[in-house]
mmCIF file of C-alpha atoms in Angstrom:
data_model
loop_
_atom_site.group_PDB
_atom_site.id
_atom_site.type_symbol
_atom_site.label_atom_id
_atom_site.label_comp_id
_atom_site.label_asym_id
_atom_site.label_seq_id
_atom_site.Cartn_x
_atom_site.Cartn_y
_atom_site.Cartn_z
ATOM 1 C CA UNK A 1 -70.687 166.725 13.182
ATOM 2 C CA UNK A 2 -69.869 170.149 13.661
ATOM 3 C CA UNK A 3 -66.530 172.392 13.658
ATOM 4 C CA UNK A 4 -69.182 174.386 16.187
ATOM 5 C CA UNK A 5 -67.596 171.230 19.051
ATOM 6 C CA UNK A 6 -65.316 171.834 21.058
ATOM 7 C CA UNK A 7 -62.663 168.771 22.968
ATOM 8 C CA UNK A 8 -60.354 168.759 25.442
ATOM 9 C CA UNK A 9 -58.137 165.928 25.473
ATOM 10 C CA UNK A 10 -55.052 165.056 28.056
ATOM 11 C CA UNK A 11 -53.141 162.965 26.391
ATOM 12 C CA UNK A 12 -53.761 163.233 23.291
ATOM 13 C CA UNK A 13 -50.622 163.182 22.523
ATOM 14 C CA UNK A 14 -50.735 159.118 21.678
ATOM 15 C CA UNK A 15 -52.220 155.855 22.448
ATOM 16 C CA UNK A 16 -56.222 156.104 22.478
ATOM 17 C CA UNK A 17 -56.351 159.654 23.000
ATOM 18 C CA UNK A 18 -54.131 159.878 19.526
ATOM 19 C CA UNK A 19 -56.808 157.085 18.043
ATOM 20 C CA UNK A 20 -59.509 159.607 19.113
ATOM 21 C CA UNK A 21 -58.598 163.367 18.471
ATOM 22 C CA UNK A 22 -57.696 161.822 14.713
ATOM 23 C CA UNK A 23 -61.672 160.751 15.291
ATOM 24 C CA UNK A 24 -62.969 163.722 16.733
ATOM 25 C CA UNK A 25 -60.831 166.032 13.676
ATOM 26 C CA UNK A 26 -62.806 163.976 10.969
ATOM 27 C CA UNK A 27 -65.714 164.988 12.470
ATOM 28 C CA UNK A 28 -64.530 168.459 11.851
ATOM 29 C CA UNK A 29 -64.191 168.621 16.037
ATOM 30 C CA UNK A 30 -61.591 171.576 17.282
ATOM 31 C CA UNK A 31 -59.164 169.493 19.470
ATOM 32 C CA UNK A 32 -57.357 170.816 22.052
ATOM 33 C CA UNK A 33 -54.703 167.777 23.442
ATOM 34 C CA UNK A 34 -53.753 168.714 27.119
ATOM 35 C CA UNK A 35 -49.992 166.181 28.162
ATOM 36 C CA UNK A 36 -46.784 166.025 28.379
ATOM 37 C CA UNK A 37 -45.402 166.406 24.469
ATOM 38 C CA UNK A 38 -47.421 166.824 21.457
ATOM 39 C CA UNK A 39 -49.069 164.270 19.407
ATOM 40 C CA UNK A 40 -47.714 162.624 17.305
ATOM 41 C CA UNK A 41 -49.918 164.489 14.148
ATOM 42 C CA UNK A 42 -50.988 167.840 12.989
ATOM 43 C CA UNK A 43 -54.043 169.966 12.245
ATOM 44 C CA UNK A 44 -55.037 172.700 11.703
ATOM 45 C CA UNK A 45 -58.094 172.353 13.936
ATOM 46 C CA UNK A 46 -55.093 170.433 16.595
ATOM 47 C CA UNK A 47 -53.905 172.451 19.219
ATOM 48 C CA UNK A 48 -51.025 170.964 21.626
ATOM 49 C CA UNK A 49 -50.668 172.577 25.267
ATOM 50 C CA UNK A 50 -47.833 171.169 26.975
ATOM 51 C CA UNK A 51 -49.493 170.778 30.915
ATOM 52 C CA UNK A 52 -47.918 168.508 34.273
ATOM 53 C CA UNK A 53 -51.663 167.472 34.728
ATOM 54 C CA UNK A 54 -49.314 166.146 38.345
ATOM 55 C CA UNK A 55 -49.862 169.334 39.204
ATOM 56 C CA UNK A 56 -52.689 171.008 39.914
ATOM 57 C CA UNK A 57 -51.787 174.207 39.230
ATOM 58 C CA UNK A 58 -50.369 173.893 36.575
ATOM 59 C CA UNK A 59 -53.733 172.211 35.319
ATOM 60 C CA UNK A 60 -55.832 174.914 36.374
ATOM 61 C CA UNK A 61 -53.891 177.414 35.188
ATOM 62 C CA UNK A 62 -53.956 175.140 32.057
ATOM 63 C CA UNK A 63 -58.450 174.752 32.174
ATOM 64 C CA UNK A 64 -57.856 179.093 32.094
ATOM 65 C CA UNK A 65 -56.347 179.337 29.652
ATOM 66 C CA UNK A 66 -58.852 177.618 27.394
ATOM 67 C CA UNK A 67 -61.537 178.271 28.887
ATOM 68 C CA UNK A 68 -61.288 181.947 27.950
ATOM 69 C CA UNK A 69 -60.106 181.155 23.655
ATOM 70 C CA UNK A 70 -63.092 178.219 23.299
ATOM 71 C CA UNK A 71 -65.902 177.040 24.214
ATOM 72 C CA UNK A 72 -65.424 173.466 25.612
ATOM 73 C CA UNK A 73 -68.495 171.017 24.219
ATOM 74 C CA UNK A 74 -66.823 168.004 25.412
ATOM 75 C CA UNK A 75 -63.911 167.199 28.016
ATOM 76 C CA UNK A 76 -62.544 163.921 27.981
ATOM 77 C CA UNK A 77 -60.302 162.762 30.429
ATOM 78 C CA UNK A 78 -58.023 159.888 29.117
ATOM 79 C CA UNK A 79 -54.504 160.986 30.114
ATOM 80 C CA UNK A 80 -52.824 158.409 32.954
ATOM 81 C CA UNK A 81 -50.735 156.406 34.733
ATOM 82 C CA UNK A 82 -50.065 153.159 36.174
ATOM 83 C CA UNK A 83 -47.846 153.279 38.917
ATOM 84 C CA UNK A 84 -47.769 149.007 39.749
ATOM 85 C CA UNK A 85 -47.197 147.804 43.135
ATOM 86 C CA UNK A 86 -47.782 145.026 45.196
ATOM 87 C CA UNK A 87 -50.276 146.535 48.834
ATOM 88 C CA UNK A 88 -46.267 146.227 50.769
ATOM 89 C CA UNK A 89 -44.645 148.304 48.449
ATOM 90 C CA UNK A 90 -47.693 150.562 47.817
ATOM 91 C CA UNK A 91 -46.814 154.604 49.942
ATOM 92 C CA UNK A 92 -49.360 157.410 50.590
ATOM 93 C CA UNK A 93 -47.635 159.163 47.313
ATOM 94 C CA UNK A 94 -49.383 157.161 45.422
ATOM 95 C CA UNK A 95 -52.949 157.138 46.165
ATOM 96 C CA UNK A 96 -52.273 161.848 46.139
ATOM 97 C CA UNK A 97 -50.816 161.023 42.923
ATOM 98 C CA UNK A 98 -52.786 159.692 41.109
ATOM 99 C CA UNK A 99 -55.862 161.007 42.773
ATOM 100 C CA UNK A 100 -54.475 164.500 41.085
ATOM 101 C CA UNK A 101 -54.128 162.995 38.114
ATOM 102 C CA UNK A 102 -57.204 160.844 38.057
ATOM 103 C CA UNK A 103 -59.349 163.393 39.579
ATOM 104 C CA UNK A 104 -58.262 166.160 40.428
ATOM 105 C CA UNK A 105 -56.833 167.358 36.822
ATOM 106 C CA UNK A 106 -60.924 166.502 35.562
ATOM 107 C CA UNK A 107 -62.008 168.377 38.417
ATOM 108 C CA UNK A 108 -59.639 171.790 37.213
ATOM 109 C CA UNK A 109 -61.101 170.814 33.690
ATOM 110 C CA UNK A 110 -64.272 170.518 34.463
ATOM 111 C CA UNK A 111 -64.508 173.358 36.694
ATOM 112 C CA UNK A 112 -63.366 175.936 33.944
ATOM 113 C CA UNK A 113 -65.647 174.058 31.006
ATOM 114 C CA UNK A 114 -68.938 174.454 32.965
ATOM 115 C CA UNK A 115 -70.213 178.396 31.967
ATOM 116 C CA UNK A 116 -69.564 177.410 29.024
ATOM 117 C CA UNK A 117 -71.880 174.474 28.436
ATOM 118 C CA UNK A 118 -73.994 174.839 30.847
ATOM 119 C CA UNK A 119 -74.336 178.514 28.943
ATOM 120 C CA UNK A 120 -75.060 176.480 25.699
ATOM 121 C CA UNK A 121 -77.508 174.117 27.425
ATOM 122 C CA UNK A 122 -74.551 170.799 26.155
ATOM 123 C CA UNK A 123 -71.835 169.027 27.258
ATOM 124 C CA UNK A 124 -69.702 165.822 27.237
ATOM 125 C CA UNK A 125 -67.510 165.136 30.334
ATOM 126 C CA UNK A 126 -65.973 161.921 29.800
ATOM 127 C CA UNK A 127 -63.524 159.331 32.153
ATOM 128 C CA UNK A 128 -60.982 156.627 31.207
ATOM 129 C CA UNK A 129 -61.628 154.248 33.341
ATOM 130 C CA UNK A 130 -60.483 151.078 33.364
ATOM 131 C CA UNK A 131 -61.323 147.358 34.065
ATOM 132 C CA UNK A 132 -58.830 147.754 37.230
ATOM 133 C CA UNK A 133 -61.703 149.584 39.085
ATOM 134 C CA UNK A 134 -63.498 145.889 39.590
ATOM 135 C CA UNK A 135 -59.429 144.891 41.962
ATOM 136 C CA UNK A 136 -56.322 144.403 40.029
ATOM 137 C CA UNK A 137 -53.138 143.072 42.555
ATOM 138 C CA UNK A 138 -50.472 145.637 41.639
ATOM 139 C CA UNK A 139 -52.870 148.475 41.052
ATOM 140 C CA UNK A 140 -53.699 149.703 44.925
ATOM 141 C CA UNK A 141 -53.784 153.389 43.799
ATOM 142 C CA UNK A 142 -54.740 153.388 40.134
ATOM 143 C CA UNK A 143 -57.683 151.372 41.303
ATOM 144 C CA UNK A 144 -58.773 153.343 43.009
ATOM 145 C CA UNK A 145 -58.610 156.260 42.004
ATOM 146 C CA UNK A 146 -60.127 154.613 38.756
ATOM 147 C CA UNK A 147 -62.810 153.877 41.103
ATOM 148 C CA UNK A 148 -63.388 157.259 42.448
ATOM 149 C CA UNK A 149 -63.937 158.308 38.676
ATOM 150 C CA UNK A 150 -67.126 156.146 38.721
ATOM 151 C CA UNK A 151 -68.526 157.855 41.599
ATOM 152 C CA UNK A 152 -67.229 161.055 40.776
ATOM 153 C CA UNK A 153 -68.758 160.645 37.511
ATOM 154 C CA UNK A 154 -72.347 159.451 38.947
ATOM 155 C CA UNK A 155 -72.417 162.568 41.686
ATOM 156 C CA UNK A 156 -71.606 165.524 37.912
ATOM 157 C CA UNK A 157 -73.988 163.458 36.423
ATOM 158 C CA UNK A 158 -76.811 164.055 38.919
ATOM 159 C CA UNK A 159 -75.845 167.555 39.538
ATOM 160 C CA UNK A 160 -75.485 168.259 35.910
ATOM 161 C CA UNK A 161 -78.529 166.784 33.952
ATOM 162 C CA UNK A 162 -80.523 169.640 33.841
ATOM 163 C CA UNK A 163 -78.336 171.653 32.206
ATOM 164 C CA UNK A 164 -78.042 169.273 29.054
ATOM 165 C CA UNK A 165 -74.873 167.255 30.552
ATOM 166 C CA UNK A 166 -73.810 164.230 30.334
ATOM 167 C CA UNK A 167 -71.095 162.129 32.469
ATOM 168 C CA UNK A 168 -69.592 158.451 31.370
ATOM 169 C CA UNK A 169 -66.675 156.935 32.091
ATOM 170 C CA UNK A 170 -65.226 154.487 29.286
ATOM 171 C CA UNK A 171 -63.450 152.306 31.825
ATOM 172 C CA UNK A 172 -61.294 149.242 28.878
ATOM 173 C CA UNK A 173 -59.760 145.858 29.712
ATOM 174 C CA UNK A 174 -56.265 145.612 28.504
ATOM 175 C CA UNK A 175 -55.548 147.583 25.777
ATOM 176 C CA UNK A 176 -52.456 147.631 23.664
ATOM 177 C CA UNK A 177 -50.808 150.232 24.594
ATOM 178 C CA UNK A 178 -47.537 151.720 25.810
ATOM 179 C CA UNK A 179 -49.277 152.048 29.273
ATOM 180 C CA UNK A 180 -50.198 148.194 29.625
ATOM 181 C CA UNK A 181 -46.393 147.309 26.836
ATOM 182 C CA UNK A 182 -45.134 148.490 30.386
ATOM 183 C CA UNK A 183 -46.328 146.009 32.291
ATOM 184 C CA UNK A 184 -46.754 143.085 30.186
ATOM 185 C CA UNK A 185 -43.937 142.674 27.180
ATOM 186 C CA UNK A 186 -44.900 142.875 24.160
ATOM 187 C CA UNK A 187 -44.843 140.346 21.874
ATOM 188 C CA UNK A 188 -44.311 137.708 25.083
ATOM 189 C CA UNK A 189 -46.049 134.556 26.026
ATOM 190 C CA UNK A 190 -47.478 136.172 29.147
ATOM 191 C CA UNK A 191 -48.936 139.139 26.146
ATOM 192 C CA UNK A 192 -50.620 135.864 24.442
ATOM 193 C CA UNK A 193 -51.442 134.007 27.769
ATOM 194 C CA UNK A 194 -53.323 136.571 29.505
ATOM 195 C CA UNK A 195 -55.022 137.277 25.337
ATOM 196 C CA UNK A 196 -56.059 133.855 26.153
ATOM 197 C CA UNK A 197 -57.438 134.211 29.485
ATOM 198 C CA UNK A 198 -60.333 136.866 28.554
ATOM 199 C CA UNK A 199 -63.448 135.434 26.692
ATOM 200 C CA UNK A 200 -63.607 137.125 23.455
ATOM 201 C CA UNK A 201 -60.007 136.412 22.357
ATOM 202 C CA UNK A 202 -57.952 138.826 21.916
ATOM 203 C CA UNK A 203 -56.923 141.945 23.893
ATOM 204 C CA UNK A 204 -58.358 145.921 22.894
ATOM 205 C CA UNK A 205 -57.574 147.878 20.465
ATOM 206 C CA UNK A 206 -57.217 152.282 21.097
ATOM 207 C CA UNK A 207 -59.903 151.865 18.422
ATOM 208 C CA UNK A 208 -62.269 149.505 20.249
ATOM 209 C CA UNK A 209 -61.702 152.137 23.108
ATOM 210 C CA UNK A 210 -62.594 154.709 21.573
ATOM 211 C CA UNK A 211 -65.794 153.443 19.198
ATOM 212 C CA UNK A 212 -67.236 153.624 23.096
ATOM 213 C CA UNK A 213 -66.454 157.265 24.158
ATOM 214 C CA UNK A 214 -67.690 157.983 20.016
ATOM 215 C CA UNK A 215 -71.285 156.986 21.263
ATOM 216 C CA UNK A 216 -70.729 159.127 24.784
ATOM 217 C CA UNK A 217 -69.857 162.168 22.900
ATOM 218 C CA UNK A 218 -72.442 161.584 20.068
ATOM 219 C CA UNK A 219 -75.058 165.303 21.256
ATOM 220 C CA UNK A 220 -77.760 162.104 19.776
ATOM 221 C CA UNK A 221 -76.644 160.316 23.636
ATOM 222 C CA UNK A 222 -78.160 162.747 25.761
ATOM 223 C CA UNK A 223 -79.961 159.886 27.281
ATOM 224 C CA UNK A 224 -76.745 158.523 28.526
ATOM 225 C CA UNK A 225 -75.098 159.499 31.752
ATOM 226 C CA UNK A 226 -73.702 158.658 34.980
ATOM 227 C CA UNK A 227 -72.433 154.913 33.812
ATOM 228 C CA UNK A 228 -70.174 152.921 32.597
ATOM 229 C CA UNK A 229 -69.535 150.786 29.780
ATOM 230 C CA UNK A 230 -66.813 148.213 30.362
ATOM 231 C CA UNK A 231 -64.969 147.906 27.136
ATOM 232 C CA UNK A 232 -63.122 144.922 28.105
ATOM 233 C CA UNK A 233 -63.864 141.361 25.889
ATOM 234 C CA UNK A 234 -65.740 140.444 28.554
ATOM 235 C CA UNK A 235 -62.890 140.376 31.672
ATOM 236 C CA UNK A 236 -65.558 142.544 33.922
ATOM 237 C CA UNK A 237 -67.797 139.316 33.868
ATOM 238 C CA UNK A 238 -64.699 136.965 35.381
ATOM 239 C CA UNK A 239 -61.679 137.330 37.405
ATOM 240 C CA UNK A 240 -57.921 137.840 35.622
ATOM 241 C CA UNK A 241 -55.074 139.771 36.730
ATOM 242 C CA UNK A 242 -51.521 141.375 34.374
#
């Protein structure tokens, strides 16, 4: 790949985002990490920007600063929070907060990057969605905002296709990350039982998800847009709950 590519990745400090950032750096990309804390590794082409993605004004300011310094070619909105609650306990503020994090932050970042992408007639916009968009207990705000990603990505795909810009969603199932272990205790019987219920017989890894992102990032994948790829070991075919 070429160092002429600049990828903005939200939440590249750890987990899926960190793995993807490392693999893009290895391919010659410049990577800008937007998260509350810096990445757990360093690289001469890695830039860390501290920002609270729940703060719309802060995201808009960070997006403008990046666009002023870099010609962004890839926007990868990976950061996310779950906030699990039963419907009786869910609050409207949960929906508002996760809508900003999962949707509003992406809008601000993409709007700032679009002039350069359009001028270049190339761009890749990617969302880290979730199998939970299909429904999972305790996910009122999370599943709603993740489902919203799919609709927003399909709309943007139609609007931006004439400019050489693709928009796609990678929708993971249960992946071994801190978010997952925050709900299902690491090494627990519950974790083992969940793995057994997945058709392929195991939980996903961050590398499984990064593989899908790398496909969509590739300039050779320009004929694929508006799609949602479930990386879930077959869990999207049937029903399951955490």
